[in-house]
Amino acid sequence: RSVWFHPQSEESQHLHWYYCTLRSDKVCGDLYKLHHHHNTGLLITESECTDENDNILHGSSDASLTQQLTEDRDLSAELTQQDRASRSDSSGVESPSDRLSARTSTYTRRENRLASLSKTEDDSASKDYKKLYEDALTENEKLKSRLQDSKQELTKIRSQLDRVTQKQDRISERSSVFESEKREKEALEKRVSDMEEELKVLTELKSDNQRLKDENGALIRVISKLSK
């Protein structure tokens, strides 16, 4: 922000330094337009505030800027009254030290107001950062809680998966045993069938043997008769 005085006024040198100091805080282009008022150049009007890249700062119309503009106008009016009083005083001439003291006091009050505004803005920014930090901590705690719940759920799912796997293994083992028993049963059934076939053959052989015995006995008897 800047305050300009008429180049021919005695205050212009001091305020030129003050103007440069304020511009170092935040680069504002053409924030105030100077209009001459009773040859003092103290009438101030507000215009757009831009940064060093000529981008309009939209936040320049907030409450702090309005308050700052009001204070600038009050300061300008006060300095104008002081200059008028010094010119219209016919009883005596105000000393330069008194005028310098008055201006210094005015500048000091302005500096204090600027410092107060800056401190208020800093406190507000600090509160905003603190709130953001607290919100981040809260969100972090929520994420930690969700992560813990996810870990517990994962452990539960793994336990269920292990039980299902064990059950499948037991079923697979039972299936293997069943297949083995089935093959053994088939082998036994085949053996029984083979033994039955062997028994049939043995029965036939026994019958043939008995028949041969009978025939042999008959032949023996015939031979005996012939021998006699």
PDB file of C-alpha atoms in Angstrom:
ATOM      1  CA  ARG A   1       0.000   0.000   0.000  1.00  0.00           C
ATOM      2  CA  SER A   2       1.226   3.541  -0.641  1.00  0.00           C
ATOM      3  CA  VAL A   3       0.572   7.145   0.380  1.00  0.00           C
ATOM      4  CA  TRP A   4       1.669   9.965  -1.901  1.00  0.00           C
ATOM      5  CA  PHE A   5       2.084  13.652  -1.129  1.00  0.00           C
ATOM      6  CA  HIS A   6       2.391  16.583  -3.444  1.00  0.00           C
ATOM      7  CA  PRO A   7       5.991  16.682  -4.671  1.00  0.00           C
ATOM      8  CA  GLN A   8       6.374  20.298  -3.517  1.00  0.00           C
ATOM      9  CA  SER A   9       5.246  19.616   0.081  1.00  0.00           C
ATOM     10  CA  GLU A  10       7.816  19.266   2.846  1.00  0.00           C
ATOM     11  CA  GLU A  11       6.507  15.816   3.788  1.00  0.00           C
ATOM     12  CA  SER A  12       7.184  14.254   0.380  1.00  0.00           C
ATOM     13  CA  GLN A  13      10.716  13.111   1.212  1.00  0.00           C
ATOM     14  CA  HIS A  14       9.666  11.313   4.401  1.00  0.00           C
ATOM     15  CA  LEU A  15       6.600   9.727   2.841  1.00  0.00           C
ATOM     16  CA  HIS A  16       8.524   8.571  -0.206  1.00  0.00           C
ATOM     17  CA  TRP A  17      10.621   6.429   2.150  1.00  0.00           C
ATOM     18  CA  TYR A  18       7.475   5.235   3.898  1.00  0.00           C
ATOM     19  CA  TYR A  19       5.863   4.383   0.568  1.00  0.00           C
ATOM     20  CA  CYS A  20       8.857   2.248  -0.429  1.00  0.00           C
ATOM     21  CA  THR A  21       8.780   0.458   2.911  1.00  0.00           C
ATOM     22  CA  LEU A  22       5.132  -0.496   2.519  1.00  0.00           C
ATOM     23  CA  ARG A  23       5.656  -1.686  -1.030  1.00  0.00           C
ATOM     24  CA  SER A  24       8.347  -4.086   0.228  1.00  0.00           C
ATOM     25  CA  ASP A  25       5.772  -5.927   2.346  1.00  0.00           C
ATOM     26  CA  LYS A  26       3.410  -6.650  -0.553  1.00  0.00           C
ATOM     27  CA  VAL A  27       3.887  -5.370  -4.080  1.00  0.00           C
ATOM     28  CA  CYS A  28       0.741  -3.412  -4.874  1.00  0.00           C
ATOM     29  CA  GLY A  29       0.518  -1.625  -8.176  1.00  0.00           C
ATOM     30  CA  ASP A  30      -1.550   1.510  -8.358  1.00  0.00           C
ATOM     31  CA  LEU A  31      -3.339   0.752  -5.044  1.00  0.00           C
ATOM     32  CA  TYR A  32      -4.059   4.418  -4.434  1.00  0.00           C
ATOM     33  CA  LYS A  33      -4.534   7.098  -7.049  1.00  0.00           C
ATOM     34  CA  LEU A  34      -3.459  10.564  -6.040  1.00  0.00           C
ATOM     35  CA  HIS A  35      -5.701  13.552  -6.527  1.00  0.00           C
ATOM     36  CA  HIS A  36      -4.724  17.071  -5.516  1.00  0.00           C
ATOM     37  CA  HIS A  37      -6.771  18.535  -2.685  1.00  0.00           C
ATOM     38  CA  HIS A  38      -6.011  22.140  -1.784  1.00  0.00           C
ATOM     39  CA  ASN A  39      -2.528  21.735  -3.326  1.00  0.00           C
ATOM     40  CA  THR A  40      -1.558  19.060  -0.767  1.00  0.00           C
ATOM     41  CA  GLY A  41      -2.212  15.908  -2.786  1.00  0.00           C
ATOM     42  CA  LEU A  42      -3.910  14.080   0.104  1.00  0.00           C
ATOM     43  CA  LEU A  43      -7.167  12.827  -1.435  1.00  0.00           C
ATOM     44  CA  ILE A  44      -6.789   9.053  -1.795  1.00  0.00           C
ATOM     45  CA  THR A  45      -8.983   6.561  -3.635  1.00  0.00           C
ATOM     46  CA  GLU A  46      -8.785   2.769  -3.816  1.00  0.00           C
ATOM     47  CA  SER A  47      -8.005   0.810  -6.967  1.00  0.00           C
ATOM     48  CA  GLU A  48      -7.073  -2.764  -7.809  1.00  0.00           C
ATOM     49  CA  CYS A  49      -4.172  -4.465  -6.050  1.00  0.00           C
ATOM     50  CA  THR A  50      -1.838  -6.607  -8.120  1.00  0.00           C
ATOM     51  CA  ASP A  51       1.252  -8.688  -7.472  1.00  0.00           C
ATOM     52  CA  GLU A  52       4.623  -8.427  -9.185  1.00  0.00           C
ATOM     53  CA  ASN A  53       3.236 -10.375 -12.192  1.00  0.00           C
ATOM     54  CA  ASP A  54       0.297  -7.938 -12.594  1.00  0.00           C
ATOM     55  CA  ASN A  55      -2.159 -10.572 -11.326  1.00  0.00           C
ATOM     56  CA  ILE A  56      -5.127  -9.097  -9.470  1.00  0.00           C
ATOM     57  CA  LEU A  57      -5.133 -10.026  -5.797  1.00  0.00           C
ATOM     58  CA  HIS A  58      -8.770 -10.787  -5.082  1.00  0.00           C
ATOM     59  CA  GLY A  59      -8.228 -10.749  -1.351  1.00  0.00           C
ATOM     60  CA  SER A  60      -7.473  -7.010  -1.352  1.00  0.00           C
ATOM     61  CA  SER A  61     -11.120  -6.139  -0.740  1.00  0.00           C
ATOM     62  CA  ASP A  62     -11.419  -7.893   2.635  1.00  0.00           C
ATOM     63  CA  ALA A  63     -12.047  -6.281   6.013  1.00  0.00           C
ATOM     64  CA  SER A  64      -8.378  -5.603   6.753  1.00  0.00           C
ATOM     65  CA  LEU A  65      -7.914  -3.703   3.457  1.00  0.00           C
ATOM     66  CA  THR A  66     -11.041  -1.643   4.133  1.00  0.00           C
ATOM     67  CA  GLN A  67      -9.794  -0.793   7.595  1.00  0.00           C
ATOM     68  CA  GLN A  68      -6.385   0.093   6.168  1.00  0.00           C
ATOM     69  CA  LEU A  69      -7.954   2.405   3.583  1.00  0.00           C
ATOM     70  CA  THR A  70      -9.979   4.157   6.289  1.00  0.00           C
ATOM     71  CA  GLU A  71      -6.865   4.658   8.397  1.00  0.00           C
ATOM     72  CA  ASP A  72      -4.989   6.068   5.376  1.00  0.00           C
ATOM     73  CA  ARG A  73      -7.748   8.578   4.792  1.00  0.00           C
ATOM     74  CA  ASP A  74      -7.819   9.523   8.483  1.00  0.00           C
ATOM     75  CA  LEU A  75      -4.064  10.032   8.408  1.00  0.00           C
ATOM     76  CA  SER A  76      -4.307  12.149   5.264  1.00  0.00           C
ATOM     77  CA  ALA A  77      -7.034  14.308   6.791  1.00  0.00           C
ATOM     78  CA  GLU A  78      -5.020  14.726   9.979  1.00  0.00           C
ATOM     79  CA  LEU A  79      -1.898  15.780   8.089  1.00  0.00           C
ATOM     80  CA  THR A  80      -3.990  18.167   5.957  1.00  0.00           C
ATOM     81  CA  GLN A  81      -5.413  19.799   9.066  1.00  0.00           C
ATOM     82  CA  GLN A  82      -1.915  20.155  10.509  1.00  0.00           C
ATOM     83  CA  ASP A  83      -0.674  21.842   7.321  1.00  0.00           C
ATOM     84  CA  ARG A  84      -3.690  24.162   7.210  1.00  0.00           C
ATOM     85  CA  ALA A  85      -3.238  25.095  10.856  1.00  0.00           C
ATOM     86  CA  SER A  86       0.445  25.822  10.292  1.00  0.00           C
ATOM     87  CA  ARG A  87      -0.368  28.082   7.295  1.00  0.00           C
ATOM     88  CA  SER A  88      -3.313  29.886   8.920  1.00  0.00           C
ATOM     89  CA  ASP A  89      -1.625  30.513  12.276  1.00  0.00           C
ATOM     90  CA  SER A  90      -0.926  34.291  12.191  1.00  0.00           C
ATOM     91  CA  SER A  91       0.127  34.575  15.853  1.00  0.00           C
ATOM     92  CA  GLY A  92       3.305  32.643  15.421  1.00  0.00           C
ATOM     93  CA  VAL A  93       5.237  30.159  13.322  1.00  0.00           C
ATOM     94  CA  GLU A  94       5.345  26.482  14.322  1.00  0.00           C
ATOM     95  CA  SER A  95       8.885  25.247  14.663  1.00  0.00           C
ATOM     96  CA  PRO A  96      10.143  22.514  12.319  1.00  0.00           C
ATOM     97  CA  SER A  97      10.856  20.297  15.325  1.00  0.00           C
ATOM     98  CA  ASP A  98       7.195  20.519  16.408  1.00  0.00           C
ATOM     99  CA  ARG A  99       5.974  19.669  12.932  1.00  0.00           C
ATOM    100  CA  LEU A 100       8.458  16.803  12.738  1.00  0.00           C
ATOM    101  CA  SER A 101       7.353  15.582  16.166  1.00  0.00           C
ATOM    102  CA  ALA A 102       3.685  15.683  15.146  1.00  0.00           C
ATOM    103  CA  ARG A 103       4.366  13.864  11.911  1.00  0.00           C
ATOM    104  CA  THR A 104       6.549  11.315  13.696  1.00  0.00           C
ATOM    105  CA  SER A 105       3.759  10.692  16.208  1.00  0.00           C
ATOM    106  CA  THR A 106       1.276  10.239  13.382  1.00  0.00           C
ATOM    107  CA  TYR A 107       3.580   7.855  11.549  1.00  0.00           C
ATOM    108  CA  THR A 108       4.204   5.945  14.780  1.00  0.00           C
ATOM    109  CA  ARG A 109       0.474   5.490  15.337  1.00  0.00           C
ATOM    110  CA  ARG A 110       0.128   4.313  11.771  1.00  0.00           C
ATOM    111  CA  GLU A 111       3.017   1.867  12.223  1.00  0.00           C
ATOM    112  CA  ASN A 112       1.367   0.529  15.378  1.00  0.00           C
ATOM    113  CA  ARG A 113      -1.937   0.078  13.558  1.00  0.00           C
ATOM    114  CA  LEU A 114      -0.175  -1.707  10.711  1.00  0.00           C
ATOM    115  CA  ALA A 115       1.670  -3.931  13.182  1.00  0.00           C
ATOM    116  CA  SER A 116      -1.615  -4.700  14.940  1.00  0.00           C
ATOM    117  CA  LEU A 117      -3.273  -5.612  11.649  1.00  0.00           C
ATOM    118  CA  SER A 118      -0.284  -7.737  10.660  1.00  0.00           C
ATOM    119  CA  LYS A 119      -0.356  -9.492  14.023  1.00  0.00           C
ATOM    120  CA  THR A 120      -4.087 -10.133  13.665  1.00  0.00           C
ATOM    121  CA  GLU A 121      -3.556 -11.604  10.201  1.00  0.00           C
ATOM    122  CA  ASP A 122      -0.654 -13.712  11.495  1.00  0.00           C
ATOM    123  CA  ASP A 123      -2.783 -14.965  14.401  1.00  0.00           C
ATOM    124  CA  SER A 124      -5.583 -15.801  11.996  1.00  0.00           C
ATOM    125  CA  ALA A 125      -3.172 -17.644   9.694  1.00  0.00           C
ATOM    126  CA  SER A 126      -1.707 -19.450  12.714  1.00  0.00           C
ATOM    127  CA  LYS A 127      -5.182 -20.530  13.783  1.00  0.00           C
ATOM    128  CA  ASP A 128      -5.900 -21.727  10.254  1.00  0.00           C
ATOM    129  CA  TYR A 129      -2.683 -23.756  10.186  1.00  0.00           C
ATOM    130  CA  LYS A 130      -3.469 -25.141  13.638  1.00  0.00           C
ATOM    131  CA  LYS A 131      -6.937 -26.169  12.494  1.00  0.00           C
ATOM    132  CA  LEU A 132      -5.484 -27.796   9.380  1.00  0.00           C
ATOM    133  CA  TYR A 133      -2.945 -29.630  11.548  1.00  0.00           C
ATOM    134  CA  GLU A 134      -5.668 -30.826  13.918  1.00  0.00           C
ATOM    135  CA  ASP A 135      -7.807 -31.950  10.985  1.00  0.00           C
ATOM    136  CA  ALA A 136      -4.820 -33.832   9.559  1.00  0.00           C
ATOM    137  CA  LEU A 137      -4.222 -35.528  12.920  1.00  0.00           C
ATOM    138  CA  THR A 138      -7.894 -36.515  13.149  1.00  0.00           C
ATOM    139  CA  GLU A 139      -7.841 -37.917   9.626  1.00  0.00           C
ATOM    140  CA  ASN A 140      -4.615 -39.766  10.426  1.00  0.00           C
ATOM    141  CA  GLU A 141      -6.205 -41.355  13.505  1.00  0.00           C
ATOM    142  CA  LYS A 142      -9.203 -42.412  11.416  1.00  0.00           C
ATOM    143  CA  LEU A 143      -6.894 -43.990   8.845  1.00  0.00           C
ATOM    144  CA  LYS A 144      -4.978 -45.803  11.591  1.00  0.00           C
ATOM    145  CA  SER A 145      -8.246 -47.152  13.011  1.00  0.00           C
ATOM    146  CA  ARG A 146      -9.360 -48.301   9.568  1.00  0.00           C
ATOM    147  CA  LEU A 147      -5.967 -49.931   8.992  1.00  0.00           C
ATOM    148  CA  GLN A 148      -6.233 -51.785  12.313  1.00  0.00           C
ATOM    149  CA  ASP A 149      -9.735 -52.983  11.426  1.00  0.00           C
ATOM    150  CA  SER A 150      -8.478 -54.112   8.025  1.00  0.00           C
ATOM    151  CA  LYS A 151      -5.631 -56.058   9.656  1.00  0.00           C
ATOM    152  CA  GLN A 152      -8.064 -57.800  12.007  1.00  0.00           C
ATOM    153  CA  GLU A 153     -10.380 -58.614   9.119  1.00  0.00           C
ATOM    154  CA  LEU A 154      -7.429 -59.975   7.124  1.00  0.00           C
ATOM    155  CA  THR A 155      -6.404 -62.184  10.053  1.00  0.00           C
ATOM    156  CA  LYS A 156      -9.952 -63.504  10.327  1.00  0.00           C
ATOM    157  CA  ILE A 157     -10.131 -64.247   6.597  1.00  0.00           C
ATOM    158  CA  ARG A 158      -6.766 -66.036   6.708  1.00  0.00           C
ATOM    159  CA  SER A 159      -7.998 -68.189   9.610  1.00  0.00           C
ATOM    160  CA  GLN A 160     -11.131 -69.116   7.673  1.00  0.00           C
ATOM    161  CA  LEU A 161      -9.037 -69.889   4.608  1.00  0.00           C
ATOM    162  CA  ASP A 162      -6.768 -72.161   6.653  1.00  0.00           C
ATOM    163  CA  ARG A 163      -9.772 -74.061   8.005  1.00  0.00           C
ATOM    164  CA  VAL A 164     -11.213 -74.496   4.518  1.00  0.00           C
ATOM    165  CA  THR A 165      -7.838 -75.665   3.221  1.00  0.00           C
ATOM    166  CA  GLN A 166      -7.511 -78.198   6.034  1.00  0.00           C
ATOM    167  CA  LYS A 167     -11.019 -79.454   5.357  1.00  0.00           C
ATOM    168  CA  GLN A 168     -10.241 -79.862   1.674  1.00  0.00           C
ATOM    169  CA  ASP A 169      -7.059 -81.715   2.586  1.00  0.00           C
ATOM    170  CA  ARG A 170      -9.026 -84.088   4.799  1.00  0.00           C
ATOM    171  CA  ILE A 171     -11.582 -84.612   2.061  1.00  0.00           C
ATOM    172  CA  SER A 172      -8.775 -85.254  -0.400  1.00  0.00           C
ATOM    173  CA  GLU A 173      -7.210 -87.749   1.987  1.00  0.00           C
ATOM    174  CA  ARG A 174     -10.540 -89.462   2.454  1.00  0.00           C
ATOM    175  CA  SER A 175     -10.973 -89.583  -1.286  1.00  0.00           C
ATOM    176  CA  SER A 176      -7.545 -91.153  -1.639  1.00  0.00           C
ATOM    177  CA  VAL A 177      -8.397 -93.740   1.016  1.00  0.00           C
ATOM    178  CA  PHE A 178     -11.704 -94.438  -0.668  1.00  0.00           C
ATOM    179  CA  GLU A 179     -10.008 -94.970  -4.005  1.00  0.00           C
ATOM    180  CA  SER A 180      -7.497 -97.292  -2.383  1.00  0.00           C
ATOM    181  CA  GLU A 181     -10.225 -99.270  -0.651  1.00  0.00           C
ATOM    182  CA  LYS A 182     -12.150 -99.435  -3.879  1.00  0.00           C
ATOM    183  CA  ARG A 183      -9.157-100.815  -5.762  1.00  0.00           C
ATOM    184  CA  GLU A 184      -8.514-103.343  -2.987  1.00  0.00           C
ATOM    185  CA  LYS A 185     -12.145-104.447  -3.051  1.00  0.00           C
ATOM    186  CA  GLU A 186     -12.018-104.897  -6.803  1.00  0.00           C
ATOM    187  CA  ALA A 187      -8.854-106.980  -6.421  1.00  0.00           C
ATOM    188  CA  LEU A 188     -10.513-109.165  -3.782  1.00  0.00           C
ATOM    189  CA  GLU A 189     -13.619-109.609  -5.896  1.00  0.00           C
ATOM    190  CA  LYS A 190     -11.449-110.675  -8.813  1.00  0.00           C
ATOM    191  CA  ARG A 191      -9.589-113.127  -6.629  1.00  0.00           C
ATOM    192  CA  VAL A 192     -12.838-114.631  -5.358  1.00  0.00           C
ATOM    193  CA  SER A 193     -14.046-114.963  -8.913  1.00  0.00           C
ATOM    194  CA  ASP A 194     -10.816-116.712  -9.876  1.00  0.00           C
ATOM    195  CA  MET A 195     -11.112-119.059  -6.911  1.00  0.00           C
ATOM    196  CA  GLU A 196     -14.681-119.916  -7.873  1.00  0.00           C
ATOM    197  CA  GLU A 197     -13.482-120.770 -11.344  1.00  0.00           C
ATOM    198  CA  GLU A 198     -10.764-122.956  -9.845  1.00  0.00           C
ATOM    199  CA  LEU A 199     -13.346-124.698  -7.661  1.00  0.00           C
ATOM    200  CA  LYS A 200     -15.444-125.439 -10.710  1.00  0.00           C
ATOM    201  CA  VAL A 201     -12.420-126.945 -12.452  1.00  0.00           C
ATOM    202  CA  LEU A 202     -11.575-128.982  -9.365  1.00  0.00           C
ATOM    203  CA  THR A 203     -15.147-130.288  -9.188  1.00  0.00           C
ATOM    204  CA  GLU A 204     -14.971-131.373 -12.808  1.00  0.00           C
ATOM    205  CA  LEU A 205     -11.591-133.022 -12.194  1.00  0.00           C
ATOM    206  CA  LYS A 206     -13.016-134.802  -9.199  1.00  0.00           C
ATOM    207  CA  SER A 207     -15.886-136.112 -11.289  1.00  0.00           C
ATOM    208  CA  ASP A 208     -13.502-137.255 -13.995  1.00  0.00           C
ATOM    209  CA  ASN A 209     -11.321-138.924 -11.403  1.00  0.00           C
ATOM    210  CA  GLN A 210     -14.293-140.785  -9.931  1.00  0.00           C
ATOM    211  CA  ARG A 211     -15.364-141.910 -13.370  1.00  0.00           C
ATOM    212  CA  LEU A 212     -11.860-143.140 -14.114  1.00  0.00           C
ATOM    213  CA  LYS A 213     -11.818-145.021 -10.828  1.00  0.00           C
ATOM    214  CA  ASP A 214     -15.083-146.705 -11.678  1.00  0.00           C
ATOM    215  CA  GLU A 215     -13.849-147.638 -15.122  1.00  0.00           C
ATOM    216  CA  ASN A 216     -10.597-148.907 -13.658  1.00  0.00           C
ATOM    217  CA  GLY A 217     -12.492-151.089 -11.173  1.00  0.00           C
ATOM    218  CA  ALA A 218     -14.627-152.532 -13.927  1.00  0.00           C
ATOM    219  CA  LEU A 219     -11.561-153.371 -16.002  1.00  0.00           C
ATOM    220  CA  ILE A 220      -9.947-155.054 -13.044  1.00  0.00           C
ATOM    221  CA  ARG A 221     -12.982-157.245 -12.533  1.00  0.00           C
ATOM    222  CA  VAL A 222     -13.099-158.164 -16.228  1.00  0.00           C
ATOM    223  CA  ILE A 223      -9.424-159.078 -16.216  1.00  0.00           C
ATOM    224  CA  SER A 224      -9.930-161.193 -13.092  1.00  0.00           C
ATOM    225  CA  LYS A 225     -12.736-163.176 -14.697  1.00  0.00           C
ATOM    226  CA  LEU A 226     -10.721-163.730 -17.826  1.00  0.00           C
ATOM    227  CA  SER A 227      -7.814-164.944 -15.789  1.00  0.00           C
ATOM    228  CA  LYS A 228      -9.898-167.626 -14.142  1.00  0.00           C
TER     229      LYS A 228
END
